[in-house]
């Protein structure tokens, strides 16, 4: 699993955080992010950047990009934030079906979605960051077991 793609809607809140956490915890692997309806060219949301910075992550260079078929084809693993994203991607890119998975697939109480904090208060961004960190931690553990 050397090429990992994270996907959310706008590519400005959740997937950039997941990308940064995965890069930090899986050095040497190519990790990037995109959005289903990306706010193309926009930086990560300031609240996401602020919370990430408190965890030692720098999102300042991030710019949103639109998801494209080649990205799913190139990725070994595509991590989405919600079950609905997984269903949408599997319809759009059926040949990538087996590698499209939910970031929260392995939660302590079962699979979970990561709610979109866009235009929500700080608490929503903090909750999203915590959920993303939980999902990333479990995926990192599993990826390291097979690598």
PDB file of C-alpha atoms in Angstrom:
ATOM      1  CA  UNK A   1       0.000   0.000   0.000  1.00  0.00           C
ATOM      2  CA  UNK A   2       2.285   2.698  -1.286  1.00  0.00           C
ATOM      3  CA  UNK A   3      -0.292   5.039  -2.863  1.00  0.00           C
ATOM      4  CA  UNK A   4      -3.115   6.215  -0.610  1.00  0.00           C
ATOM      5  CA  UNK A   5      -5.849   8.646  -1.628  1.00  0.00           C
ATOM      6  CA  UNK A   6      -8.175  10.328   0.867  1.00  0.00           C
ATOM      7  CA  UNK A   7     -11.509  11.704  -0.357  1.00  0.00           C
ATOM      8  CA  UNK A   8     -14.217  13.959   1.049  1.00  0.00           C
ATOM      9  CA  UNK A   9     -16.588  16.440  -0.600  1.00  0.00           C
ATOM     10  CA  UNK A  10     -14.787  19.784  -0.868  1.00  0.00           C
ATOM     11  CA  UNK A  11     -11.206  18.647  -0.170  1.00  0.00           C
ATOM     12  CA  UNK A  12     -10.783  21.512   2.284  1.00  0.00           C
ATOM     13  CA  UNK A  13     -11.734  20.067   5.707  1.00  0.00           C
ATOM     14  CA  UNK A  14     -11.542  16.310   6.246  1.00  0.00           C
ATOM     15  CA  UNK A  15      -9.428  14.737   3.496  1.00  0.00           C
ATOM     16  CA  UNK A  16      -6.511  17.196   3.896  1.00  0.00           C
ATOM     17  CA  UNK A  17      -6.339  16.329   7.609  1.00  0.00           C
ATOM     18  CA  UNK A  18      -6.434  12.600   6.837  1.00  0.00           C
ATOM     19  CA  UNK A  19      -3.756  13.116   4.186  1.00  0.00           C
ATOM     20  CA  UNK A  20      -1.479  14.962   6.630  1.00  0.00           C
ATOM     21  CA  UNK A  21      -1.944  12.376   9.384  1.00  0.00           C
ATOM     22  CA  UNK A  22      -1.250   9.483   7.010  1.00  0.00           C
ATOM     23  CA  UNK A  23       1.857  11.196   5.614  1.00  0.00           C
ATOM     24  CA  UNK A  24       3.094  11.770   9.152  1.00  0.00           C
ATOM     25  CA  UNK A  25       2.501   8.178  10.260  1.00  0.00           C
ATOM     26  CA  UNK A  26       3.445   6.398   7.021  1.00  0.00           C
ATOM     27  CA  UNK A  27       6.596   8.154   5.798  1.00  0.00           C
ATOM     28  CA  UNK A  28       7.842   7.061   2.417  1.00  0.00           C
ATOM     29  CA  UNK A  29       4.386   6.459   1.002  1.00  0.00           C
ATOM     30  CA  UNK A  30       2.585   8.665  -1.502  1.00  0.00           C
ATOM     31  CA  UNK A  31      -0.525  10.107   0.119  1.00  0.00           C
ATOM     32  CA  UNK A  32      -2.751  12.700  -1.485  1.00  0.00           C
ATOM     33  CA  UNK A  33      -6.336  13.920  -1.308  1.00  0.00           C
ATOM     34  CA  UNK A  34      -9.179  15.047  -3.531  1.00  0.00           C
ATOM     35  CA  UNK A  35     -12.838  16.001  -3.376  1.00  0.00           C
ATOM     36  CA  UNK A  36     -16.029  14.727  -4.960  1.00  0.00           C
ATOM     37  CA  UNK A  37     -17.117  18.347  -5.416  1.00  0.00           C
ATOM     38  CA  UNK A  38     -13.831  20.050  -4.693  1.00  0.00           C
ATOM     39  CA  UNK A  39     -13.478  23.744  -4.077  1.00  0.00           C
ATOM     40  CA  UNK A  40     -10.639  23.602  -6.611  1.00  0.00           C
ATOM     41  CA  UNK A  41      -7.567  25.629  -5.717  1.00  0.00           C
ATOM     42  CA  UNK A  42      -8.786  26.636  -2.262  1.00  0.00           C
ATOM     43  CA  UNK A  43      -6.607  26.088   0.805  1.00  0.00           C
ATOM     44  CA  UNK A  44      -7.720  23.941   3.708  1.00  0.00           C
ATOM     45  CA  UNK A  45     -10.277  25.599   5.991  1.00  0.00           C
ATOM     46  CA  UNK A  46      -8.603  27.835   8.575  1.00  0.00           C
ATOM     47  CA  UNK A  47     -10.166  25.971  11.523  1.00  0.00           C
ATOM     48  CA  UNK A  48      -8.910  22.625  10.140  1.00  0.00           C
ATOM     49  CA  UNK A  49      -5.449  24.183   9.742  1.00  0.00           C
ATOM     50  CA  UNK A  50      -5.485  25.565  13.267  1.00  0.00           C
ATOM     51  CA  UNK A  51      -6.485  22.270  14.893  1.00  0.00           C
ATOM     52  CA  UNK A  52      -4.018  20.336  12.747  1.00  0.00           C
ATOM     53  CA  UNK A  53      -1.231  22.769  13.697  1.00  0.00           C
ATOM     54  CA  UNK A  54      -1.929  22.073  17.373  1.00  0.00           C
ATOM     55  CA  UNK A  55      -1.122  18.435  16.560  1.00  0.00           C
ATOM     56  CA  UNK A  56       2.085  19.358  14.726  1.00  0.00           C
ATOM     57  CA  UNK A  57       0.623  19.115  11.224  1.00  0.00           C
ATOM     58  CA  UNK A  58       1.045  21.802   8.568  1.00  0.00           C
ATOM     59  CA  UNK A  59      -1.797  22.131   6.044  1.00  0.00           C
ATOM     60  CA  UNK A  60      -0.667  25.509   4.678  1.00  0.00           C
ATOM     61  CA  UNK A  61       0.471  24.161   1.296  1.00  0.00           C
ATOM     62  CA  UNK A  62      -2.763  22.254   0.637  1.00  0.00           C
ATOM     63  CA  UNK A  63      -4.894  23.244  -2.354  1.00  0.00           C
ATOM     64  CA  UNK A  64      -8.144  21.457  -3.133  1.00  0.00           C
ATOM     65  CA  UNK A  65      -8.374  19.299  -6.233  1.00  0.00           C
ATOM     66  CA  UNK A  66     -11.218  17.518  -7.967  1.00  0.00           C
ATOM     67  CA  UNK A  67     -11.282  13.727  -7.853  1.00  0.00           C
ATOM     68  CA  UNK A  68     -10.511  12.105 -11.204  1.00  0.00           C
ATOM     69  CA  UNK A  69     -10.680   8.510 -12.365  1.00  0.00           C
ATOM     70  CA  UNK A  70      -6.919   8.213 -12.785  1.00  0.00           C
ATOM     71  CA  UNK A  71      -6.521   8.941  -9.060  1.00  0.00           C
ATOM     72  CA  UNK A  72      -8.627   5.931  -8.093  1.00  0.00           C
ATOM     73  CA  UNK A  73      -6.839   3.791 -10.658  1.00  0.00           C
ATOM     74  CA  UNK A  74      -3.411   4.823  -9.369  1.00  0.00           C
ATOM     75  CA  UNK A  75      -4.229   4.465  -5.667  1.00  0.00           C
ATOM     76  CA  UNK A  76      -3.694   1.202  -3.812  1.00  0.00           C
ATOM     77  CA  UNK A  77      -6.207   2.359  -1.192  1.00  0.00           C
ATOM     78  CA  UNK A  78      -8.908   5.041  -1.383  1.00  0.00           C
ATOM     79  CA  UNK A  79     -10.175   6.181   2.023  1.00  0.00           C
ATOM     80  CA  UNK A  80     -13.484   8.048   2.112  1.00  0.00           C
ATOM     81  CA  UNK A  81     -15.184   9.818   5.012  1.00  0.00           C
ATOM     82  CA  UNK A  82     -18.743   8.506   4.680  1.00  0.00           C
ATOM     83  CA  UNK A  83     -20.557   5.370   3.518  1.00  0.00           C
ATOM     84  CA  UNK A  84     -22.354   7.517   0.926  1.00  0.00           C
ATOM     85  CA  UNK A  85     -18.977   8.568  -0.521  1.00  0.00           C
ATOM     86  CA  UNK A  86     -17.986   4.923  -0.814  1.00  0.00           C
ATOM     87  CA  UNK A  87     -21.209   4.073  -2.652  1.00  0.00           C
ATOM     88  CA  UNK A  88     -20.805   7.046  -4.993  1.00  0.00           C
ATOM     89  CA  UNK A  89     -17.194   6.210  -5.828  1.00  0.00           C
ATOM     90  CA  UNK A  90     -18.010   2.544  -6.406  1.00  0.00           C
ATOM     91  CA  UNK A  91     -20.664   3.607  -8.933  1.00  0.00           C
ATOM     92  CA  UNK A  92     -18.366   6.107 -10.643  1.00  0.00           C
ATOM     93  CA  UNK A  93     -15.286   3.847 -10.672  1.00  0.00           C
ATOM     94  CA  UNK A  94     -16.442   0.217 -10.468  1.00  0.00           C
ATOM     95  CA  UNK A  95     -13.003  -1.153 -11.325  1.00  0.00           C
ATOM     96  CA  UNK A  96     -11.671   0.433  -8.101  1.00  0.00           C
ATOM     97  CA  UNK A  97     -14.433  -1.080  -5.927  1.00  0.00           C
ATOM     98  CA  UNK A  98     -12.210  -3.354  -3.810  1.00  0.00           C
ATOM     99  CA  UNK A  99      -9.845  -0.584  -2.792  1.00  0.00           C
ATOM    100  CA  UNK A 100     -12.431   2.056  -1.861  1.00  0.00           C
ATOM    101  CA  UNK A 101     -12.882   1.869   1.904  1.00  0.00           C
ATOM    102  CA  UNK A 102     -14.236   4.025   4.680  1.00  0.00           C
ATOM    103  CA  UNK A 103     -11.675   5.737   6.916  1.00  0.00           C
ATOM    104  CA  UNK A 104     -13.889   4.859   9.888  1.00  0.00           C
ATOM    105  CA  UNK A 105     -14.346   1.243   8.843  1.00  0.00           C
ATOM    106  CA  UNK A 106     -12.739  -0.184  11.975  1.00  0.00           C
ATOM    107  CA  UNK A 107     -14.128   1.853  14.871  1.00  0.00           C
ATOM    108  CA  UNK A 108     -14.235   0.516  18.432  1.00  0.00           C
ATOM    109  CA  UNK A 109     -18.034   0.187  18.215  1.00  0.00           C
ATOM    110  CA  UNK A 110     -18.097  -0.660  14.511  1.00  0.00           C
ATOM    111  CA  UNK A 111     -17.838   1.393  11.346  1.00  0.00           C
ATOM    112  CA  UNK A 112     -18.486   5.131  11.554  1.00  0.00           C
ATOM    113  CA  UNK A 113     -18.815   8.132   9.259  1.00  0.00           C
ATOM    114  CA  UNK A 114     -16.842  11.314   9.777  1.00  0.00           C
ATOM    115  CA  UNK A 115     -19.248  14.247   9.713  1.00  0.00           C
ATOM    116  CA  UNK A 116     -18.418  17.236   7.544  1.00  0.00           C
ATOM    117  CA  UNK A 117     -17.500  20.204   9.768  1.00  0.00           C
ATOM    118  CA  UNK A 118     -17.718  22.750   6.926  1.00  0.00           C
ATOM    119  CA  UNK A 119     -19.386  25.971   8.105  1.00  0.00           C
ATOM    120  CA  UNK A 120     -19.867  24.471  11.565  1.00  0.00           C
ATOM    121  CA  UNK A 121     -18.434  25.696  14.892  1.00  0.00           C
ATOM    122  CA  UNK A 122     -14.999  24.753  16.198  1.00  0.00           C
ATOM    123  CA  UNK A 123     -16.422  21.780  18.130  1.00  0.00           C
ATOM    124  CA  UNK A 124     -17.427  20.135  14.840  1.00  0.00           C
ATOM    125  CA  UNK A 125     -13.880  20.535  13.498  1.00  0.00           C
ATOM    126  CA  UNK A 126     -12.440  19.125  16.720  1.00  0.00           C
ATOM    127  CA  UNK A 127     -14.804  16.142  16.539  1.00  0.00           C
ATOM    128  CA  UNK A 128     -13.941  15.555  12.878  1.00  0.00           C
ATOM    129  CA  UNK A 129     -10.212  15.759  13.626  1.00  0.00           C
ATOM    130  CA  UNK A 130     -10.547  13.265  16.487  1.00  0.00           C
ATOM    131  CA  UNK A 131     -12.568  10.862  14.311  1.00  0.00           C
ATOM    132  CA  UNK A 132     -10.073  11.182  11.455  1.00  0.00           C
ATOM    133  CA  UNK A 133      -7.180  10.506  13.845  1.00  0.00           C
ATOM    134  CA  UNK A 134      -8.976   7.424  15.153  1.00  0.00           C
ATOM    135  CA  UNK A 135      -9.583   6.093  11.644  1.00  0.00           C
ATOM    136  CA  UNK A 136      -6.060   6.871  10.488  1.00  0.00           C
ATOM    137  CA  UNK A 137      -4.579   5.153  13.536  1.00  0.00           C
ATOM    138  CA  UNK A 138      -6.452   1.954  12.801  1.00  0.00           C
ATOM    139  CA  UNK A 139      -5.602   2.005   9.083  1.00  0.00           C
ATOM    140  CA  UNK A 140      -1.923   2.699   9.823  1.00  0.00           C
ATOM    141  CA  UNK A 141      -1.838  -0.276  12.166  1.00  0.00           C
ATOM    142  CA  UNK A 142      -3.393  -2.528   9.526  1.00  0.00           C
ATOM    143  CA  UNK A 143      -1.210  -1.229   6.695  1.00  0.00           C
ATOM    144  CA  UNK A 144       1.941  -1.786   8.760  1.00  0.00           C
ATOM    145  CA  UNK A 145       0.829  -5.385   9.444  1.00  0.00           C
ATOM    146  CA  UNK A 146       0.754  -6.178   5.728  1.00  0.00           C
ATOM    147  CA  UNK A 147       3.806  -4.140   4.694  1.00  0.00           C
TER     148      UNK A 147
END
